[in-house]
Amino acid sequence: MEDIDAIALLQDPVRRRLYEFVAGQGREVGRGEAAEAAGVARTLAAFHLDKLVDAGLLEAGSRRLTGRSGPGAGRPAKVYRRSSAERDVSVPARDYRTAAGLLAEAAESAGLDMELQDAARRKGRALRGRGGSFGTLDDLAEVLAGRGYEPAMDDDGAVLRMRNCPFHVVAEQFPPLVCGMNLALLEGLVEGSRVRVRMDPRPGWCCVAAAPSKNNEH
């Protein structure tokens, strides 16, 4: 399915609510849970969820939702999670991804890691604005959400992680270069704030995490 056709599916309000709920969980979601969150019947939710799978916006699997195994554990249920594939629409078509990959390849070949990080740090400061700072992780999360990072707090509320890396495609090709750039960008963004960022790569998450600063760090 073409990217523009796949994204057009989200114009349906029920389908969009289901997609946003599943994508926002960072884990597999069953049909019943998704239906309850979207406020629709389970059968209707199943129909729309499978349409989103067909479009490549979600991925489907199966597991026992009870967490048990063996006799009496019940049949595996269909579960959904956000697709790892990216969709990008521009009219007329643009190919910024290839340009970004070529620029990253040239920077890596020339050993320009530090120069790239310096530029990213300056960009982060510019995004923050003069005199701007973040007093809490919630303040930072609001800004990161607007930039596509999909921030999510750890269960204990002590660490802010990002489900999405806005530079994912290029980061997969040039991980040290692009992850270093990403860290520097966010360092510039939080400079002078009561939060700090650090490299903390985990499978399926952005390589950078944020936490409150210690008293002697600001």
PDB file of C-alpha atoms in Angstrom:
ATOM      1  CA  MET A   1       0.000   0.000   0.000  1.00  0.00           C
ATOM      2  CA  GLU A   2       1.263   3.477  -0.872  1.00  0.00           C
ATOM      3  CA  ASP A   3       2.230   5.682   2.087  1.00  0.00           C
ATOM      4  CA  ILE A   4      -0.432   8.261   1.257  1.00  0.00           C
ATOM      5  CA  ASP A   5      -3.140   5.570   1.146  1.00  0.00           C
ATOM      6  CA  ALA A   6      -1.998   4.080   4.449  1.00  0.00           C
ATOM      7  CA  ILE A   7      -2.032   7.419   6.230  1.00  0.00           C
ATOM      8  CA  ALA A   8      -5.422   8.262   4.697  1.00  0.00           C
ATOM      9  CA  LEU A   9      -6.855   5.348   6.694  1.00  0.00           C
ATOM     10  CA  LEU A  10      -6.288   7.377   9.849  1.00  0.00           C
ATOM     11  CA  GLN A  11      -8.902   9.902   8.766  1.00  0.00           C
ATOM     12  CA  ASP A  12     -11.486   7.548  10.247  1.00  0.00           C
ATOM     13  CA  PRO A  13     -11.825   8.720  13.887  1.00  0.00           C
ATOM     14  CA  VAL A  14     -12.228   5.221  15.361  1.00  0.00           C
ATOM     15  CA  ARG A  15      -9.265   3.905  13.416  1.00  0.00           C
ATOM     16  CA  ARG A  16      -7.174   6.872  14.496  1.00  0.00           C
ATOM     17  CA  ARG A  17      -8.066   6.396  18.183  1.00  0.00           C
ATOM     18  CA  LEU A  18      -7.158   2.725  17.977  1.00  0.00           C
ATOM     19  CA  TYR A  19      -3.856   3.445  16.244  1.00  0.00           C
ATOM     20  CA  GLU A  20      -2.882   6.186  18.686  1.00  0.00           C
ATOM     21  CA  PHE A  21      -3.703   3.975  21.666  1.00  0.00           C
ATOM     22  CA  VAL A  22      -1.714   0.976  20.420  1.00  0.00           C
ATOM     23  CA  ALA A  23       1.220   3.123  19.265  1.00  0.00           C
ATOM     24  CA  GLY A  24       1.295   4.943  22.575  1.00  0.00           C
ATOM     25  CA  GLN A  25       1.585   1.844  24.779  1.00  0.00           C
ATOM     26  CA  GLY A  26       5.054   0.702  23.769  1.00  0.00           C
ATOM     27  CA  ARG A  27       3.948  -2.924  24.140  1.00  0.00           C
ATOM     28  CA  GLU A  28       1.566  -5.471  22.633  1.00  0.00           C
ATOM     29  CA  VAL A  29      -2.134  -4.680  23.067  1.00  0.00           C
ATOM     30  CA  GLY A  30      -5.066  -7.091  22.866  1.00  0.00           C
ATOM     31  CA  ARG A  31      -8.294  -6.398  20.997  1.00  0.00           C
ATOM     32  CA  GLY A  32     -10.343  -6.058  24.146  1.00  0.00           C
ATOM     33  CA  GLU A  33      -8.024  -3.490  25.713  1.00  0.00           C
ATOM     34  CA  ALA A  34      -7.884  -1.462  22.493  1.00  0.00           C
ATOM     35  CA  ALA A  35     -11.666  -1.577  22.093  1.00  0.00           C
ATOM     36  CA  GLU A  36     -12.211  -0.329  25.641  1.00  0.00           C
ATOM     37  CA  ALA A  37      -9.723   2.508  25.172  1.00  0.00           C
ATOM     38  CA  ALA A  38     -11.382   3.597  21.909  1.00  0.00           C
ATOM     39  CA  GLY A  39     -14.899   3.229  23.298  1.00  0.00           C
ATOM     40  CA  VAL A  40     -16.109   0.771  20.644  1.00  0.00           C
ATOM     41  CA  ALA A  41     -17.242  -2.851  20.502  1.00  0.00           C
ATOM     42  CA  ARG A  42     -14.578  -5.538  20.328  1.00  0.00           C
ATOM     43  CA  THR A  43     -15.701  -6.762  16.912  1.00  0.00           C
ATOM     44  CA  LEU A  44     -15.517  -3.261  15.441  1.00  0.00           C
ATOM     45  CA  ALA A  45     -12.103  -2.736  17.006  1.00  0.00           C
ATOM     46  CA  ALA A  46     -10.884  -6.024  15.521  1.00  0.00           C
ATOM     47  CA  PHE A  47     -12.033  -4.945  12.052  1.00  0.00           C
ATOM     48  CA  HIS A  48     -10.214  -1.610  12.214  1.00  0.00           C
ATOM     49  CA  LEU A  49      -7.093  -3.049  13.857  1.00  0.00           C
ATOM     50  CA  ASP A  50      -6.734  -5.599  11.079  1.00  0.00           C
ATOM     51  CA  LYS A  51      -7.152  -2.831   8.496  1.00  0.00           C
ATOM     52  CA  LEU A  52      -4.267  -0.992  10.160  1.00  0.00           C
ATOM     53  CA  VAL A  53      -2.188  -4.172   9.991  1.00  0.00           C
ATOM     54  CA  ASP A  54      -2.988  -4.568   6.279  1.00  0.00           C
ATOM     55  CA  ALA A  55      -1.827  -0.979   5.750  1.00  0.00           C
ATOM     56  CA  GLY A  56       1.463  -1.641   7.542  1.00  0.00           C
ATOM     57  CA  LEU A  57       0.720   0.845  10.321  1.00  0.00           C
ATOM     58  CA  LEU A  58       0.468  -1.887  12.967  1.00  0.00           C
ATOM     59  CA  GLU A  59       1.964  -5.354  13.336  1.00  0.00           C
ATOM     60  CA  ALA A  60       0.034  -8.333  14.694  1.00  0.00           C
ATOM     61  CA  GLY A  61       1.042 -11.377  16.678  1.00  0.00           C
ATOM     62  CA  SER A  62      -0.483 -13.783  19.169  1.00  0.00           C
ATOM     63  CA  ARG A  63       0.119 -14.660  22.799  1.00  0.00           C
ATOM     64  CA  ARG A  64      -1.801 -15.773  25.873  1.00  0.00           C
ATOM     65  CA  LEU A  65      -2.953 -12.654  27.665  1.00  0.00           C
ATOM     66  CA  THR A  66      -3.335 -14.554  30.954  1.00  0.00           C
ATOM     67  CA  GLY A  67       0.423 -14.999  31.232  1.00  0.00           C
ATOM     68  CA  ARG A  68      -0.106 -18.717  31.933  1.00  0.00           C
ATOM     69  CA  SER A  69       0.903 -21.686  29.803  1.00  0.00           C
ATOM     70  CA  GLY A  70      -0.118 -25.309  29.563  1.00  0.00           C
ATOM     71  CA  PRO A  71      -3.565 -26.896  29.902  1.00  0.00           C
ATOM     72  CA  GLY A  72      -6.267 -24.462  30.977  1.00  0.00           C
ATOM     73  CA  ALA A  73      -4.260 -21.390  29.988  1.00  0.00           C
ATOM     74  CA  GLY A  74      -6.631 -20.563  27.156  1.00  0.00           C
ATOM     75  CA  ARG A  75      -6.009 -19.978  23.473  1.00  0.00           C
ATOM     76  CA  PRO A  76      -3.489 -17.374  22.303  1.00  0.00           C
ATOM     77  CA  ALA A  77      -5.132 -14.031  21.544  1.00  0.00           C
ATOM     78  CA  LYS A  78      -4.317 -11.679  18.703  1.00  0.00           C
ATOM     79  CA  VAL A  79      -2.236  -8.723  19.840  1.00  0.00           C
ATOM     80  CA  TYR A  80      -1.060  -5.562  18.117  1.00  0.00           C
ATOM     81  CA  ARG A  81       1.893  -3.219  18.315  1.00  0.00           C
ATOM     82  CA  ARG A  82       3.095  -0.251  16.305  1.00  0.00           C
ATOM     83  CA  SER A  83       4.873  -1.172  13.090  1.00  0.00           C
ATOM     84  CA  SER A  84       8.595  -0.518  12.840  1.00  0.00           C
ATOM     85  CA  ALA A  85       8.082   0.650   9.245  1.00  0.00           C
ATOM     86  CA  GLU A  86       7.993   4.383   8.572  1.00  0.00           C
ATOM     87  CA  ARG A  87       5.464   6.241   6.453  1.00  0.00           C
ATOM     88  CA  ASP A  88       6.357   9.509   4.806  1.00  0.00           C
ATOM     89  CA  VAL A  89       4.135  11.593   2.549  1.00  0.00           C
ATOM     90  CA  SER A  90       4.981  14.720   0.587  1.00  0.00           C
ATOM     91  CA  VAL A  91       3.371  16.132  -2.536  1.00  0.00           C
ATOM     92  CA  PRO A  92       5.195  16.241  -4.857  1.00  0.00           C
ATOM     93  CA  ALA A  93       7.582  13.498  -3.712  1.00  0.00           C
ATOM     94  CA  ARG A  94      10.741  14.516  -1.847  1.00  0.00           C
ATOM     95  CA  ASP A  95      13.738  12.365  -0.910  1.00  0.00           C
ATOM     96  CA  TYR A  96      15.282  13.966   2.177  1.00  0.00           C
ATOM     97  CA  ARG A  97      16.124  10.495   3.536  1.00  0.00           C
ATOM     98  CA  THR A  98      18.679   9.841   0.790  1.00  0.00           C
ATOM     99  CA  ALA A  99      20.200  13.293   1.265  1.00  0.00           C
ATOM    100  CA  ALA A 100      20.470  12.729   5.024  1.00  0.00           C
ATOM    101  CA  GLY A 101      22.134   9.363   4.467  1.00  0.00           C
ATOM    102  CA  LEU A 102      24.661  10.832   2.038  1.00  0.00           C
ATOM    103  CA  LEU A 103      25.485  13.708   4.381  1.00  0.00           C
ATOM    104  CA  ALA A 104      25.919  11.295   7.292  1.00  0.00           C
ATOM    105  CA  GLU A 105      28.172   9.061   5.186  1.00  0.00           C
ATOM    106  CA  ALA A 106      30.325  12.038   4.213  1.00  0.00           C
ATOM    107  CA  ALA A 107      30.527  13.282   7.811  1.00  0.00           C
ATOM    108  CA  GLU A 108      31.501   9.845   9.093  1.00  0.00           C
ATOM    109  CA  SER A 109      34.116   9.358   6.372  1.00  0.00           C
ATOM    110  CA  ALA A 110      35.646  12.765   7.131  1.00  0.00           C
ATOM    111  CA  GLY A 111      35.643  12.157  10.903  1.00  0.00           C
ATOM    112  CA  LEU A 112      33.379  15.134  11.573  1.00  0.00           C
ATOM    113  CA  ASP A 113      31.675  13.661  14.653  1.00  0.00           C
ATOM    114  CA  MET A 114      32.687  16.489  16.982  1.00  0.00           C
ATOM    115  CA  GLU A 115      31.795  19.195  14.476  1.00  0.00           C
ATOM    116  CA  LEU A 116      28.368  17.616  13.997  1.00  0.00           C
ATOM    117  CA  GLN A 117      27.819  17.404  17.751  1.00  0.00           C
ATOM    118  CA  ASP A 118      28.811  21.065  18.178  1.00  0.00           C
ATOM    119  CA  ALA A 119      26.288  22.058  15.498  1.00  0.00           C
ATOM    120  CA  ALA A 120      23.601  19.863  17.104  1.00  0.00           C
ATOM    121  CA  ARG A 121      24.250  21.381  20.532  1.00  0.00           C
ATOM    122  CA  ARG A 122      23.861  24.876  19.079  1.00  0.00           C
ATOM    123  CA  LYS A 123      20.612  23.811  17.432  1.00  0.00           C
ATOM    124  CA  GLY A 124      19.349  22.457  20.754  1.00  0.00           C
ATOM    125  CA  ARG A 125      20.071  25.792  22.441  1.00  0.00           C
ATOM    126  CA  ALA A 126      18.229  27.596  19.646  1.00  0.00           C
ATOM    127  CA  LEU A 127      15.208  25.306  20.054  1.00  0.00           C
ATOM    128  CA  ARG A 128      15.156  26.042  23.770  1.00  0.00           C
ATOM    129  CA  GLY A 129      15.216  29.774  23.225  1.00  0.00           C
ATOM    130  CA  ARG A 130      16.914  32.452  25.264  1.00  0.00           C
ATOM    131  CA  GLY A 131      16.305  32.038  28.972  1.00  0.00           C
ATOM    132  CA  GLY A 132      14.279  28.864  28.492  1.00  0.00           C
ATOM    133  CA  SER A 133      14.803  25.915  30.815  1.00  0.00           C
ATOM    134  CA  PHE A 134      13.018  22.825  32.072  1.00  0.00           C
ATOM    135  CA  GLY A 135      12.190  22.473  35.728  1.00  0.00           C
ATOM    136  CA  THR A 136      10.720  18.981  35.508  1.00  0.00           C
ATOM    137  CA  LEU A 137      10.698  15.940  33.254  1.00  0.00           C
ATOM    138  CA  ASP A 138       7.063  16.714  32.432  1.00  0.00           C
ATOM    139  CA  ASP A 139       8.130  20.090  31.006  1.00  0.00           C
ATOM    140  CA  LEU A 140      10.732  18.397  28.832  1.00  0.00           C
ATOM    141  CA  ALA A 141       8.300  15.651  27.765  1.00  0.00           C
ATOM    142  CA  GLU A 142       5.895  18.246  26.382  1.00  0.00           C
ATOM    143  CA  VAL A 143       8.583  19.680  24.113  1.00  0.00           C
ATOM    144  CA  LEU A 144       9.918  16.282  23.050  1.00  0.00           C
ATOM    145  CA  ALA A 145       6.394  15.100  22.175  1.00  0.00           C
ATOM    146  CA  GLY A 146       6.078  18.015  19.779  1.00  0.00           C
ATOM    147  CA  ARG A 147       9.290  16.925  18.056  1.00  0.00           C
ATOM    148  CA  GLY A 148       8.212  13.318  17.517  1.00  0.00           C
ATOM    149  CA  TYR A 149      10.151  11.568  20.282  1.00  0.00           C
ATOM    150  CA  GLU A 150       7.035  10.045  21.901  1.00  0.00           C
ATOM    151  CA  PRO A 151       8.318  10.412  25.482  1.00  0.00           C
ATOM    152  CA  ALA A 152       7.185   8.005  28.185  1.00  0.00           C
ATOM    153  CA  MET A 153       8.002   7.992  31.895  1.00  0.00           C
ATOM    154  CA  ASP A 154       9.413   4.904  33.561  1.00  0.00           C
ATOM    155  CA  ASP A 155       7.087   3.172  35.995  1.00  0.00           C
ATOM    156  CA  ASP A 156       8.829   4.835  38.939  1.00  0.00           C
ATOM    157  CA  GLY A 157       8.681   8.255  37.273  1.00  0.00           C
ATOM    158  CA  ALA A 158      12.447   8.751  37.633  1.00  0.00           C
ATOM    159  CA  VAL A 159      13.522   8.440  33.994  1.00  0.00           C
ATOM    160  CA  LEU A 160      12.014   9.816  30.802  1.00  0.00           C
ATOM    161  CA  ARG A 161      12.535   7.622  27.756  1.00  0.00           C
ATOM    162  CA  MET A 162      11.526   8.079  24.127  1.00  0.00           C
ATOM    163  CA  ARG A 163       9.661   5.433  22.158  1.00  0.00           C
ATOM    164  CA  ASN A 164      10.557   7.018  18.834  1.00  0.00           C
ATOM    165  CA  CYS A 165      13.799   8.325  17.370  1.00  0.00           C
ATOM    166  CA  PRO A 166      13.085  11.054  14.796  1.00  0.00           C
ATOM    167  CA  PHE A 167      16.360  10.087  13.074  1.00  0.00           C
ATOM    168  CA  HIS A 168      15.716   6.335  13.130  1.00  0.00           C
ATOM    169  CA  VAL A 169      16.449   5.478   9.493  1.00  0.00           C
ATOM    170  CA  VAL A 170      19.785   7.308   9.396  1.00  0.00           C
ATOM    171  CA  ALA A 171      20.657   6.175  12.927  1.00  0.00           C
ATOM    172  CA  GLU A 172      20.341   2.551  11.808  1.00  0.00           C
ATOM    173  CA  GLN A 173      22.937   3.181   9.098  1.00  0.00           C
ATOM    174  CA  PHE A 174      25.314   5.333  11.145  1.00  0.00           C
ATOM    175  CA  PRO A 175      24.567   4.649  14.845  1.00  0.00           C
ATOM    176  CA  PRO A 176      27.602   6.283  16.580  1.00  0.00           C
ATOM    177  CA  LEU A 177      27.429   9.395  14.403  1.00  0.00           C
ATOM    178  CA  VAL A 178      23.673   9.982  14.587  1.00  0.00           C
ATOM    179  CA  CYS A 179      23.195   8.900  18.210  1.00  0.00           C
ATOM    180  CA  GLY A 180      26.013  11.233  19.228  1.00  0.00           C
ATOM    181  CA  MET A 181      24.315  14.028  17.289  1.00  0.00           C
ATOM    182  CA  ASN A 182      20.986  13.250  18.959  1.00  0.00           C
ATOM    183  CA  LEU A 183      22.535  13.335  22.437  1.00  0.00           C
ATOM    184  CA  ALA A 184      24.252  16.648  21.697  1.00  0.00           C
ATOM    185  CA  LEU A 185      21.000  18.137  20.354  1.00  0.00           C
ATOM    186  CA  LEU A 186      19.159  17.259  23.564  1.00  0.00           C
ATOM    187  CA  GLU A 187      22.095  18.390  25.708  1.00  0.00           C
ATOM    188  CA  GLY A 188      21.774  21.808  24.104  1.00  0.00           C
ATOM    189  CA  LEU A 189      18.019  21.728  24.636  1.00  0.00           C
ATOM    190  CA  VAL A 190      18.248  21.048  28.403  1.00  0.00           C
ATOM    191  CA  GLU A 191      21.364  23.128  29.099  1.00  0.00           C
ATOM    192  CA  GLY A 192      20.876  25.137  32.297  1.00  0.00           C
ATOM    193  CA  SER A 193      17.806  23.111  33.282  1.00  0.00           C
ATOM    194  CA  ARG A 194      16.957  20.890  36.231  1.00  0.00           C
ATOM    195  CA  VAL A 195      16.999  17.834  33.995  1.00  0.00           C
ATOM    196  CA  ARG A 196      19.874  16.082  32.266  1.00  0.00           C
ATOM    197  CA  VAL A 197      20.149  13.683  29.348  1.00  0.00           C
ATOM    198  CA  ARG A 198      22.412  10.683  28.902  1.00  0.00           C
ATOM    199  CA  MET A 199      23.084   7.911  26.420  1.00  0.00           C
ATOM    200  CA  ASP A 200      21.059   4.859  27.467  1.00  0.00           C
ATOM    201  CA  PRO A 201      20.301   2.695  24.417  1.00  0.00           C
ATOM    202  CA  ARG A 202      17.643   0.008  24.732  1.00  0.00           C
ATOM    203  CA  PRO A 203      16.072  -2.150  22.007  1.00  0.00           C
ATOM    204  CA  GLY A 204      13.028  -0.451  20.519  1.00  0.00           C
ATOM    205  CA  TRP A 205      13.711   2.901  22.220  1.00  0.00           C
ATOM    206  CA  CYS A 206      15.576   6.093  21.390  1.00  0.00           C
ATOM    207  CA  CYS A 207      19.224   5.940  22.506  1.00  0.00           C
ATOM    208  CA  VAL A 208      18.864   8.934  24.855  1.00  0.00           C
ATOM    209  CA  ALA A 209      17.072   9.125  28.221  1.00  0.00           C
ATOM    210  CA  ALA A 210      16.458  12.024  30.601  1.00  0.00           C
ATOM    211  CA  ALA A 211      16.407  12.251  34.392  1.00  0.00           C
ATOM    212  CA  PRO A 212      16.336  14.985  37.038  1.00  0.00           C
ATOM    213  CA  SER A 213      19.653  16.730  37.620  1.00  0.00           C
ATOM    214  CA  LYS A 214      21.555  16.296  40.834  1.00  0.00           C
ATOM    215  CA  ASN A 215      21.830  19.472  42.862  1.00  0.00           C
ATOM    216  CA  ASN A 216      25.422  20.061  41.810  1.00  0.00           C
ATOM    217  CA  GLU A 217      24.673  19.722  38.105  1.00  0.00           C
ATOM    218  CA  HIS A 218      22.765  22.944  37.561  1.00  0.00           C
TER     219      HIS A 218
END
